[in-house]
mmCIF file of C-alpha atoms in Angstrom:
data_model
loop_
_atom_site.group_PDB
_atom_site.id
_atom_site.type_symbol
_atom_site.label_atom_id
_atom_site.label_comp_id
_atom_site.label_asym_id
_atom_site.label_seq_id
_atom_site.Cartn_x
_atom_site.Cartn_y
_atom_site.Cartn_z
ATOM 1 C CA ALA A 19 21.917 -0.431 -11.330
ATOM 2 C CA ASN A 20 22.615 3.098 -10.995
ATOM 3 C CA ASN A 21 22.388 4.064 -6.834
ATOM 4 C CA GLU A 22 18.324 5.440 -7.267
ATOM 5 C CA PRO A 23 16.276 4.479 -4.394
ATOM 6 C CA HIS A 24 13.357 3.128 -6.312
ATOM 7 C CA VAL A 25 15.391 0.360 -8.233
ATOM 8 C CA LEU A 26 15.585 -2.555 -5.456
ATOM 9 C CA GLY A 27 11.644 -1.159 -5.126
ATOM 10 C CA ASP A 28 10.729 -1.336 -9.433
ATOM 11 C CA LEU A 29 13.247 -4.898 -9.484
ATOM 12 C CA THR A 30 11.087 -6.609 -5.924
ATOM 13 C CA ALA A 31 8.273 -5.267 -7.837
ATOM 14 C CA MET A 32 8.524 -6.952 -10.769
ATOM 15 C CA LEU A 33 9.784 -10.580 -9.694
ATOM 16 C CA ILE A 34 6.329 -9.719 -7.699
ATOM 17 C CA ASN A 35 4.729 -9.054 -10.084
ATOM 18 C CA ASP A 36 5.801 -11.871 -13.075
ATOM 19 C CA LYS A 37 5.350 -14.236 -9.805
ATOM 20 C CA ILE A 38 9.228 -15.222 -9.792
ATOM 21 C CA PRO A 39 10.743 -16.729 -6.812
ATOM 22 C CA LEU A 40 13.359 -14.765 -4.905
ATOM 23 C CA GLN A 41 15.623 -17.299 -3.338
ATOM 24 C CA SER A 42 17.768 -14.191 -1.732
ATOM 25 C CA LEU A 43 19.184 -10.962 -2.702
ATOM 26 C CA VAL A 44 22.482 -9.056 -1.847
ATOM 27 C CA SER A 45 23.358 -5.403 -2.774
ATOM 28 C CA GLN A 46 26.407 -3.380 -2.198
ATOM 29 C CA VAL A 47 26.218 0.340 -2.544
ATOM 30 C CA ASP A 48 29.889 2.004 -4.396
ATOM 31 C CA LYS A 49 29.871 5.908 -3.262
ATOM 32 C CA GLN A 50 32.429 6.634 -5.376
ATOM 33 C CA GLU A 51 31.087 5.293 -8.748
ATOM 34 C CA ARG A 52 26.883 5.829 -7.365
ATOM 35 C CA SER A 53 26.959 2.979 -8.521
ATOM 36 C CA LEU A 54 25.074 -0.177 -6.778
ATOM 37 C CA LEU A 55 25.568 -3.587 -7.452
ATOM 38 C CA ILE A 56 22.303 -6.506 -7.048
ATOM 39 C CA HIS A 57 23.275 -9.801 -6.604
ATOM 40 C CA LEU A 58 19.933 -12.572 -7.484
ATOM 41 C CA THR A 59 19.366 -15.739 -6.728
ATOM 42 C CA LEU A 60 15.591 -16.313 -8.963
ATOM 43 C CA GLU A 61 14.043 -19.363 -8.941
ATOM 44 C CA ILE A 62 13.156 -19.811 -12.788
ATOM 45 C CA THR A 63 10.359 -21.409 -12.633
ATOM 46 C CA PRO A 64 8.577 -23.910 -16.616
ATOM 47 C CA ASN A 65 6.138 -21.019 -17.014
ATOM 48 C CA THR A 66 9.096 -18.715 -17.121
ATOM 49 C CA THR A 67 12.698 -18.632 -19.176
ATOM 50 C CA LEU A 68 15.661 -16.687 -17.837
ATOM 51 C CA SER A 69 15.621 -14.666 -21.732
ATOM 52 C CA LYS A 70 12.660 -13.294 -20.579
ATOM 53 C CA VAL A 71 13.601 -12.796 -17.084
ATOM 54 C CA ILE A 72 16.502 -11.387 -18.371
ATOM 55 C CA ASN A 73 15.353 -8.885 -20.625
ATOM 56 C CA ARG A 74 12.471 -7.329 -17.683
ATOM 57 C CA MET A 75 15.166 -6.516 -15.541
ATOM 58 C CA SER A 76 17.285 -4.597 -18.455
ATOM 59 C CA GLN A 77 13.990 -2.594 -19.435
ATOM 60 C CA LEU A 78 13.404 -1.147 -15.535
ATOM 61 C CA GLN A 79 14.702 1.872 -14.873
ATOM 62 C CA ASP A 80 18.463 2.718 -14.085
ATOM 63 C CA VAL A 81 18.901 -0.546 -14.475
ATOM 64 C CA VAL A 82 22.381 -0.608 -16.859
ATOM 65 C CA GLU A 83 23.397 -3.941 -16.876
ATOM 66 C CA VAL A 84 22.431 -7.493 -15.912
ATOM 67 C CA LYS A 85 23.545 -10.849 -16.409
ATOM 68 C CA ARG A 86 23.787 -14.159 -15.670
ATOM 69 C CA ARG A 87 26.626 -15.330 -13.550
#
């Protein structure tokens, strides 16, 4: 993601609104690249698919890439 102040707030708000349990969140700023790398561990429930979650995250402003690890 681009290193913008709202990115983590937008991401966590999306998870809360979609009722997706967050197990862990680790973020790392790269000041030279002006980017923010976020590693998430999510609990995917029967009502949610991983592809839906990835799609929703990809639509957030300043999110550059979302991928499964």
